[in-house]
Every structure is written in C-alpha cells, then in structure tokens.
CSV table of N, CA and C in Angstrom, one decimal:
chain,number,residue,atom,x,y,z
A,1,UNK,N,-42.5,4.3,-17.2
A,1,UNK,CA,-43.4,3.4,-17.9
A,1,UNK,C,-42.9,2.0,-17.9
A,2,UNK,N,-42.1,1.4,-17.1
A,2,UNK,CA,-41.5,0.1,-17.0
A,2,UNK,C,-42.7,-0.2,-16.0
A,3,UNK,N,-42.8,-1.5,-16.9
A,3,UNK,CA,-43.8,-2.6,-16.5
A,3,UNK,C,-43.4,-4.4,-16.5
A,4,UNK,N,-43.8,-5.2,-15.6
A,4,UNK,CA,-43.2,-6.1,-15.9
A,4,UNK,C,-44.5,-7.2,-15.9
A,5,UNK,N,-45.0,-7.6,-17.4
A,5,UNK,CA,-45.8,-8.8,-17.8
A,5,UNK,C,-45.5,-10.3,-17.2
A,6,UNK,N,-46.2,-10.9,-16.5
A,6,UNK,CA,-46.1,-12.4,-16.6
A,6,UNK,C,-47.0,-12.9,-17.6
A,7,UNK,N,-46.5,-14.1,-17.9
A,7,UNK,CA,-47.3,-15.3,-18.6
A,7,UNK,C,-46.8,-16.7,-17.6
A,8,UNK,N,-47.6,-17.7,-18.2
A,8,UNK,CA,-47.6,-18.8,-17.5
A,8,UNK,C,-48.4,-19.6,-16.4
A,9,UNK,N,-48.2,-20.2,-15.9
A,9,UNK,CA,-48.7,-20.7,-14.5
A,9,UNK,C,-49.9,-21.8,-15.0
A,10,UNK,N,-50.8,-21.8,-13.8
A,10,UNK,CA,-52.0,-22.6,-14.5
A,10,UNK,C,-52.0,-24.2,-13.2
A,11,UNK,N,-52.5,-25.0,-13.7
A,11,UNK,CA,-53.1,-26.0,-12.6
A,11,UNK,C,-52.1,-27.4,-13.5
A,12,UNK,N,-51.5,-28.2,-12.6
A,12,UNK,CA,-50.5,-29.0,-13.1
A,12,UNK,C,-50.6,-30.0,-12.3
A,13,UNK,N,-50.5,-31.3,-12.7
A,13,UNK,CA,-50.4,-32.4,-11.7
A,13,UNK,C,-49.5,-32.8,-11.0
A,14,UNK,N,-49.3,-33.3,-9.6
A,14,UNK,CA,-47.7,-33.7,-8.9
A,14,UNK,C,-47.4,-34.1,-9.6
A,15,UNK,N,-45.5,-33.5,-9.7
A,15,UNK,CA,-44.3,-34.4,-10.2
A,15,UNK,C,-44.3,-33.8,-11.9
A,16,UNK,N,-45.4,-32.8,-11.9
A,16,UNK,CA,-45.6,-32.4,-13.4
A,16,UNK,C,-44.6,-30.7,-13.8
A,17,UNK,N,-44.5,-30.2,-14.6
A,17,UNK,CA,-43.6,-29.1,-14.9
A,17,UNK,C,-44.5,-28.0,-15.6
A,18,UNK,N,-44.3,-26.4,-15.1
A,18,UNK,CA,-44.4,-25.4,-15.8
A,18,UNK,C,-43.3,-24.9,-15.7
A,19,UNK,N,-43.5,-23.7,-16.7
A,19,UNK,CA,-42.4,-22.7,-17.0
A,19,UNK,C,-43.0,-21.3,-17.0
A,20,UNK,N,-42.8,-20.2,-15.9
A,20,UNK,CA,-42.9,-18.7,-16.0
A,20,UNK,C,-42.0,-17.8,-16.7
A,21,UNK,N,-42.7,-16.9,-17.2
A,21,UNK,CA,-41.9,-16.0,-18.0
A,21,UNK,C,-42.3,-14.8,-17.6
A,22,UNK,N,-41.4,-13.4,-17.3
A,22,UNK,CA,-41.4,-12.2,-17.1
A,22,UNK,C,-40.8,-11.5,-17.8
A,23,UNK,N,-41.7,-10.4,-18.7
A,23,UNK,CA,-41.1,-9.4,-19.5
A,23,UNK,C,-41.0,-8.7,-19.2
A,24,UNK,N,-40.1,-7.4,-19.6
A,24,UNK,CA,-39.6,-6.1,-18.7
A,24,UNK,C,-40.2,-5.2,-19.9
A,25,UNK,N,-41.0,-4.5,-20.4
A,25,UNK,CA,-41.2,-3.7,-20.9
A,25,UNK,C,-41.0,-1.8,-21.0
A,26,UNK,N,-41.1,-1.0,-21.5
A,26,UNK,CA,-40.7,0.7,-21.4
A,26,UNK,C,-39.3,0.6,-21.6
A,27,UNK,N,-39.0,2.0,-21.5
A,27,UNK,CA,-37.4,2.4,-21.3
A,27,UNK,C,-36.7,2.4,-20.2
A,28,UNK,N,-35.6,1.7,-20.1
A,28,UNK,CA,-34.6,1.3,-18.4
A,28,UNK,C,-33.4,1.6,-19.1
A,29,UNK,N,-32.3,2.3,-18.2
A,29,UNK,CA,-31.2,1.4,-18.2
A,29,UNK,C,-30.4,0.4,-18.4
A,30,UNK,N,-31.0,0.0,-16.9
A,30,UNK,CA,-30.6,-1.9,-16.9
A,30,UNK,C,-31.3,-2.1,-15.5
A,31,UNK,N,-31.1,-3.5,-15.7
A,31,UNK,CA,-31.7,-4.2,-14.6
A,31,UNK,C,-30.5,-4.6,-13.7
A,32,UNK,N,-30.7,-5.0,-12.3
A,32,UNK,CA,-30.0,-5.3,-11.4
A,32,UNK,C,-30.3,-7.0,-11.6
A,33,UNK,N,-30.4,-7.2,-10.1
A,33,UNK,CA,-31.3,-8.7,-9.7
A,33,UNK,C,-32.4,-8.7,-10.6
A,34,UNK,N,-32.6,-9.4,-10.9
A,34,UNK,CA,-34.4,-10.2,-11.2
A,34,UNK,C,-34.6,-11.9,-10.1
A,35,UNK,N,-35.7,-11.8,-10.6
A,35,UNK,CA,-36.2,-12.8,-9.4
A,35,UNK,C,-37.8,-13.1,-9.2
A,36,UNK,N,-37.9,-14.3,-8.7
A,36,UNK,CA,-39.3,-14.8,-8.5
A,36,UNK,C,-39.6,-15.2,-6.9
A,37,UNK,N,-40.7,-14.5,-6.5
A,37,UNK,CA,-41.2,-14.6,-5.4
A,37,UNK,C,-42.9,-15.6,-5.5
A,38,UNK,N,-42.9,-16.3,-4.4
A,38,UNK,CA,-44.5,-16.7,-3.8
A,38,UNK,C,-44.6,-16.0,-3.0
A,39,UNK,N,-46.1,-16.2,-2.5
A,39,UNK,CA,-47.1,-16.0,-1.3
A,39,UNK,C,-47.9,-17.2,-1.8
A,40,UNK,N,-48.1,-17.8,-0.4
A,40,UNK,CA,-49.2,-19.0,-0.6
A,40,UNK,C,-50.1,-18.4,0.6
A,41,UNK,N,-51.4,-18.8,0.6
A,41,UNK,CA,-52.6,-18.4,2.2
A,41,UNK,C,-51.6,-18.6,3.0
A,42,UNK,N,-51.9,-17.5,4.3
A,42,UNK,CA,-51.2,-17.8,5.4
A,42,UNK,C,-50.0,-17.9,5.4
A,43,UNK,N,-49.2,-17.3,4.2
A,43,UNK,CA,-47.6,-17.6,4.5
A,43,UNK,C,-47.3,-16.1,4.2
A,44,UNK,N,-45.6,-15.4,4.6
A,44,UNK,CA,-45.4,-14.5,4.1
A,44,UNK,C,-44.3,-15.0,3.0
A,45,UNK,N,-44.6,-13.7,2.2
A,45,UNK,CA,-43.7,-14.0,0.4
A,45,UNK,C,-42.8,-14.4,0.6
A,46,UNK,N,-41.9,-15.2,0.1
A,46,UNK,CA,-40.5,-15.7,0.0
A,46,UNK,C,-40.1,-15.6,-1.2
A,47,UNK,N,-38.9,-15.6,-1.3
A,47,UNK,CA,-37.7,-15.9,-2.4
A,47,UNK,C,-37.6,-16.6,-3.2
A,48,UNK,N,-38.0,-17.3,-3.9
A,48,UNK,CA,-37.9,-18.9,-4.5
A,48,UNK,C,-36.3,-18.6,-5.4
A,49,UNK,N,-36.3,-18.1,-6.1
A,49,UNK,CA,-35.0,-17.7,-6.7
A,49,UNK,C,-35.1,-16.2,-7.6
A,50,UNK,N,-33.6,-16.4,-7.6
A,50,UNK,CA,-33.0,-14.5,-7.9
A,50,UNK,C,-31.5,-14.9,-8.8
A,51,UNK,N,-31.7,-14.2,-9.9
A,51,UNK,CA,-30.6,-13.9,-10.6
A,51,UNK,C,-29.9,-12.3,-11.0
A,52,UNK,N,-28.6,-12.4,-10.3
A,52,UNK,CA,-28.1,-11.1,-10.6
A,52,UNK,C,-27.2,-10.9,-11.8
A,53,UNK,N,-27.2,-9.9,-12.3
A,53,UNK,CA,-27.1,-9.0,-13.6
A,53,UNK,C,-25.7,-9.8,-14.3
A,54,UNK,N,-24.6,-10.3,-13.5
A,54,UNK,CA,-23.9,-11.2,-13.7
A,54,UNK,C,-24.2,-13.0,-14.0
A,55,UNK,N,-25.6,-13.0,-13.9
A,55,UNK,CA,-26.1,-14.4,-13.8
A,55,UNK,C,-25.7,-15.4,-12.8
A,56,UNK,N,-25.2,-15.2,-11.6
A,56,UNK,CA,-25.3,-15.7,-10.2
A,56,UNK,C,-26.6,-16.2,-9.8
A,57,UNK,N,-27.1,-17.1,-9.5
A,57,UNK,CA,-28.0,-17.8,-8.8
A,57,UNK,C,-28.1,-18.3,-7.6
A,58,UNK,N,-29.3,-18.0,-7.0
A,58,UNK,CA,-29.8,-18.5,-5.7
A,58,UNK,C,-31.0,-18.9,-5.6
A,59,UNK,N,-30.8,-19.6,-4.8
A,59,UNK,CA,-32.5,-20.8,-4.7
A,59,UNK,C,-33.2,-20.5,-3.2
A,60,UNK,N,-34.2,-21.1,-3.2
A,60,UNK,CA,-34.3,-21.5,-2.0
A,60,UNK,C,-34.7,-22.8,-1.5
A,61,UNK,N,-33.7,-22.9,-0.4
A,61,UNK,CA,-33.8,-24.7,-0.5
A,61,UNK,C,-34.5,-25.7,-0.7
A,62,UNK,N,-35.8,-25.4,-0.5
A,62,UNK,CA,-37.3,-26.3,-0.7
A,62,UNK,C,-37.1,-26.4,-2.6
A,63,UNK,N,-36.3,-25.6,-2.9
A,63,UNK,CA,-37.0,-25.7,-4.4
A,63,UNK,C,-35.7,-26.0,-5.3
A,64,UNK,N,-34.1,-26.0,-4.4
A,64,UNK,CA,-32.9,-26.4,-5.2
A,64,UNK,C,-33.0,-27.9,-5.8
A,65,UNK,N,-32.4,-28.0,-7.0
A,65,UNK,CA,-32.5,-29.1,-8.0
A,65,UNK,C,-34.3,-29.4,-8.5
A,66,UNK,N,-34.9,-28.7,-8.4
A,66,UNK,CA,-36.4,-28.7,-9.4
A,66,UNK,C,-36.3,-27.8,-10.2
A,67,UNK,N,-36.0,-26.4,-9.4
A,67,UNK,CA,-36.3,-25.0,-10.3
A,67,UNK,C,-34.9,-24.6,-10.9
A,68,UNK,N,-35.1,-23.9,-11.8
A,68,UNK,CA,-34.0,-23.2,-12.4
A,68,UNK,C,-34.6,-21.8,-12.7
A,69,UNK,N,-33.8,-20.5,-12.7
A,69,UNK,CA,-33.9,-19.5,-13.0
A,69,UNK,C,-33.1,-18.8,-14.3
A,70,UNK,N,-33.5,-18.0,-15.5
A,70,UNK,CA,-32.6,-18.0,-16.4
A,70,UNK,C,-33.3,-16.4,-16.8
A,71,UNK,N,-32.2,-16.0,-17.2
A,71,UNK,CA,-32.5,-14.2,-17.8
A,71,UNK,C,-31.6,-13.9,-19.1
A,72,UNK,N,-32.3,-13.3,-19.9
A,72,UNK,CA,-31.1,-12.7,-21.0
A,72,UNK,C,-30.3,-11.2,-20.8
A,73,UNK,N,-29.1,-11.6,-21.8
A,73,UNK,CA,-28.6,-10.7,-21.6
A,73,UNK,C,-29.1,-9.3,-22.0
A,74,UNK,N,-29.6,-9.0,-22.5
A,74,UNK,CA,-30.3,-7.3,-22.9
A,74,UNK,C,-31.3,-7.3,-21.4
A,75,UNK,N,-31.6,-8.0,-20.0
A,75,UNK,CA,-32.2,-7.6,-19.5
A,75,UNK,C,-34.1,-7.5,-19.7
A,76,UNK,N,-34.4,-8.0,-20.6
A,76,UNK,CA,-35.5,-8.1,-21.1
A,76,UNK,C,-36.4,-9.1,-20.3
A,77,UNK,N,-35.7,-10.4,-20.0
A,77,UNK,CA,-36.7,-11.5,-19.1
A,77,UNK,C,-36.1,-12.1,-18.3
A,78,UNK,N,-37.1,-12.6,-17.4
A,78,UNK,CA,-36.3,-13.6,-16.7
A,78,UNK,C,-37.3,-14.7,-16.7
A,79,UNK,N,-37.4,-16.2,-16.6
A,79,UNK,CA,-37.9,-17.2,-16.4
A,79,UNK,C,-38.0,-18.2,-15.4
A,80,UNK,N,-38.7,-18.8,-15.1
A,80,UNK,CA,-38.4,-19.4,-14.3
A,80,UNK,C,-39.1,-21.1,-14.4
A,81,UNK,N,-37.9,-22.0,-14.6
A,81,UNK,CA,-38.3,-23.9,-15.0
A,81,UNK,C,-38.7,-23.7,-13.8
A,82,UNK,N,-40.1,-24.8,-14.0
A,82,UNK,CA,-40.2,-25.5,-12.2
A,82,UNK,C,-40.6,-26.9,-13.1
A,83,UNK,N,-39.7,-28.0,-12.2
A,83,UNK,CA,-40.0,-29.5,-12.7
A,83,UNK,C,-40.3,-29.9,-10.9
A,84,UNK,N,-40.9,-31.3,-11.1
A,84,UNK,CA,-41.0,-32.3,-10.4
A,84,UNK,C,-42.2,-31.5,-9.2
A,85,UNK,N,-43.1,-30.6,-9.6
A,85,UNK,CA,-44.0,-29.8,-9.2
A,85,UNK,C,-44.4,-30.5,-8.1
A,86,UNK,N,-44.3,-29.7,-6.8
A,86,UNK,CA,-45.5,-30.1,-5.0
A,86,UNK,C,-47.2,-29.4,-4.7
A,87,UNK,N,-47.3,-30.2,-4.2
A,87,UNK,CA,-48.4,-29.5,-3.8
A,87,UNK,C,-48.3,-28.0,-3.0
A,88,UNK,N,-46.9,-28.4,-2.4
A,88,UNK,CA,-46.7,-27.3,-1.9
A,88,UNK,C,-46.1,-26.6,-2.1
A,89,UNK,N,-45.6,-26.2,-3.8
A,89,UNK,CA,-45.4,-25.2,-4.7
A,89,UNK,C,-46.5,-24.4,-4.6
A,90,UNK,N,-47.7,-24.8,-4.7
A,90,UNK,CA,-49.1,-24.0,-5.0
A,90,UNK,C,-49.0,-22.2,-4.2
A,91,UNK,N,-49.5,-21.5,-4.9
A,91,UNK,CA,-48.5,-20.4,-4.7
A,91,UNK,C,-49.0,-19.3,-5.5
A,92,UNK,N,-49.2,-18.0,-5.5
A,92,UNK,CA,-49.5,-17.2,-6.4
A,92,UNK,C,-47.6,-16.7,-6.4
A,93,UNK,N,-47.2,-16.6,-7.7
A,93,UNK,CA,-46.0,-16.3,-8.0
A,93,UNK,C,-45.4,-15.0,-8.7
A,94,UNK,N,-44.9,-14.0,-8.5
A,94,UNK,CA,-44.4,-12.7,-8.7
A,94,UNK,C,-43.1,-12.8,-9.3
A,95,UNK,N,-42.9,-12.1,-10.6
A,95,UNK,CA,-41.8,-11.8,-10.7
A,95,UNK,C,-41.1,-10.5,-10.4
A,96,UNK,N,-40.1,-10.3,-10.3
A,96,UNK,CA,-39.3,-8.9,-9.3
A,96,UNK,C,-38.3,-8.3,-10.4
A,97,UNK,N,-37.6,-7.2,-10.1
A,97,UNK,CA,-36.7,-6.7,-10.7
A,97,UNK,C,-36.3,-5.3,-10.5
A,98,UNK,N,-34.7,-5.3,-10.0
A,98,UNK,CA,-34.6,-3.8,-9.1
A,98,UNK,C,-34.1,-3.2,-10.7
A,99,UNK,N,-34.5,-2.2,-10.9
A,99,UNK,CA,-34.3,-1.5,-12.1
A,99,UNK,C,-33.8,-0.3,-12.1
A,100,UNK,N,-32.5,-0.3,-12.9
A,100,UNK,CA,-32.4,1.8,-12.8
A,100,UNK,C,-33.0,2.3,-14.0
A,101,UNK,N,-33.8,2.9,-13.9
A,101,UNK,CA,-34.0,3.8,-15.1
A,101,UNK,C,-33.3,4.6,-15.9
A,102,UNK,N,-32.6,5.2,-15.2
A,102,UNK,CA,-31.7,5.9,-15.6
A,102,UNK,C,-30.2,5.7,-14.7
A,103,UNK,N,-29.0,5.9,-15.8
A,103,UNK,CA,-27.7,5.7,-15.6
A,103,UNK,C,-27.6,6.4,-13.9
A,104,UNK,N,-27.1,6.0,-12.9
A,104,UNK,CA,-26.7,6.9,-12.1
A,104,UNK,C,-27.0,5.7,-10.5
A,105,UNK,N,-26.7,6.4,-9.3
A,105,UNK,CA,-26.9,5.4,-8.6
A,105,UNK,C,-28.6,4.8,-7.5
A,106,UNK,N,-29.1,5.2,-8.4
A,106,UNK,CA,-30.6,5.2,-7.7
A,106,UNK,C,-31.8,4.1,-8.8
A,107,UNK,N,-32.1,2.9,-8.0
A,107,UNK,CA,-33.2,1.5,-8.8
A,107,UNK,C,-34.5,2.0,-7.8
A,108,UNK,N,-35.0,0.9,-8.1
A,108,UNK,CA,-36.3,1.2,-7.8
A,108,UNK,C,-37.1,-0.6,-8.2
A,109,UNK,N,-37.7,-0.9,-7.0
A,109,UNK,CA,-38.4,-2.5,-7.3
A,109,UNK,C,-39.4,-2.6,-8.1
A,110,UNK,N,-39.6,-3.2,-9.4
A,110,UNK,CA,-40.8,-3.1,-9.9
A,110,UNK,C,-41.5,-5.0,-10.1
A,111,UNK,N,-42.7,-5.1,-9.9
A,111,UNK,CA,-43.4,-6.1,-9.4
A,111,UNK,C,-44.1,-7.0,-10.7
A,112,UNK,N,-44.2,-8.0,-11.0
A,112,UNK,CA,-45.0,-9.0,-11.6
A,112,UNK,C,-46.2,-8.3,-11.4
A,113,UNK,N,-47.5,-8.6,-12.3
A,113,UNK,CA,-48.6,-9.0,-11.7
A,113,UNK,C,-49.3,-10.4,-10.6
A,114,UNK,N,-48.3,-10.9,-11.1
A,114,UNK,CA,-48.6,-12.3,-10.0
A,114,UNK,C,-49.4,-13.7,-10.3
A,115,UNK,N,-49.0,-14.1,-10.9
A,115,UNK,CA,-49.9,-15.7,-11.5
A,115,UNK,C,-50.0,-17.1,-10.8
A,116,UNK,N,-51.3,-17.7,-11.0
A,116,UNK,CA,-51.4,-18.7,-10.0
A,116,UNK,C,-51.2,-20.2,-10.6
A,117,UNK,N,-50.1,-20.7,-9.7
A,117,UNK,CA,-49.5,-22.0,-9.6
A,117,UNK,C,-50.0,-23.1,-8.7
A,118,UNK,N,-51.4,-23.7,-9.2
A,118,UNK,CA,-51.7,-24.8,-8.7
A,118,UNK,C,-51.2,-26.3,-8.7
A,119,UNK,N,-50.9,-26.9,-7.9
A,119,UNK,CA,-50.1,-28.0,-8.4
A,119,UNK,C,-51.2,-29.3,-7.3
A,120,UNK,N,-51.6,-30.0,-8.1
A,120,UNK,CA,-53.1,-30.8,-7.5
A,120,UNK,C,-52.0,-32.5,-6.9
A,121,UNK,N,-53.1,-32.9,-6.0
A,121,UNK,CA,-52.4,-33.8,-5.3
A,121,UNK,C,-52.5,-35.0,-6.4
C-alpha cells in the first residue's frame, strides 16, 4: 500500500521559483535513494537529482546551483527547490523512491504521479 503523492508544479515565469513536494505514504521499512526525475516531449527521463538515505546529493549538471534536493529523516518526503526557473526546465516531473518494505535485502521502485512544470519564456 506504499504510495508516493506529489503536490506542486504549475506555470512560472523565467528566472521565477517552485518548490515540489513528495509524500511517501502506507507501511515501509525505510527508504533508500529518493529522487526526482523529468521527461520533457521527445526527450528520454533523466535524473535531475537524488538523495541517498545518508543525505548525499547529486545533481544533474544543467540544473547544479538552481535546484536543491532535501528529505527528512523518518523517510517520509523528499522536495525538491527549483530557483532561477528555464524554459527548458519545462518538464512533466516524477518523484522516485527505492523502498524496502520490509527489513531484509529486497526494495522495489515506487513512482510519483508526475506533475507539470511549465516555465513560460
């Protein structure tokens, strides 16, 4: 029954800021990585950034020093700042998260619904 809610996104002007938010809901374990992915038309999904269960961060270069990624510690959310917004952020955006359900050595990826980040010229 783990589910993971977005909120957020929406239509923003260049140079302007949103903030995504991902809830983990049901009963888990723990979470591993979390993380936010795009897909834009014509592109395949990419990485934008991922934080692991230690709070280690990675970006991906188009988006280092705009975005920031942040998660709490009970595993419950992860977020994601986006400042100084591109057109070519525009993007339908997913949040991720490899989750064990239960104690032992076996996760399983569970998906955002996926929310749209327009960013107008």
């Amino acid at each position: 029954q783990v589910q993971l809610v977005q909120s957020g996104g929406g239509l923003v002007p260049a140079g302007g800021s949103l903030t995504l938010s991902c809830v983990v809901s049901g009963r888990f374990f723990r979470t591993n990585q979390m993380a936010w992915y795009r897909q834009a038309p014509g592109k395949k999904r990419e990485l934008v950034a991922a934080i692991g269960h230690d709070h280690n961060t990675k970006y991906a270069e188009s988006v280092k020093g705009r975005f920031t990624i942040s998660r709490d510690n009970a595993d419950n959310w992860v977020s994601l700042q986006m400042n100084g917004l591109k057109p070519e952020d525009t993007a339908v955006y997913f949040c991720n998260a490899d989750i064990q359900v239960l104690e032992g050595p076996f996760s399983s990826a569970y998906w955002g619904q996926g929310t749209q980040v327009t960013v107008s010229s």
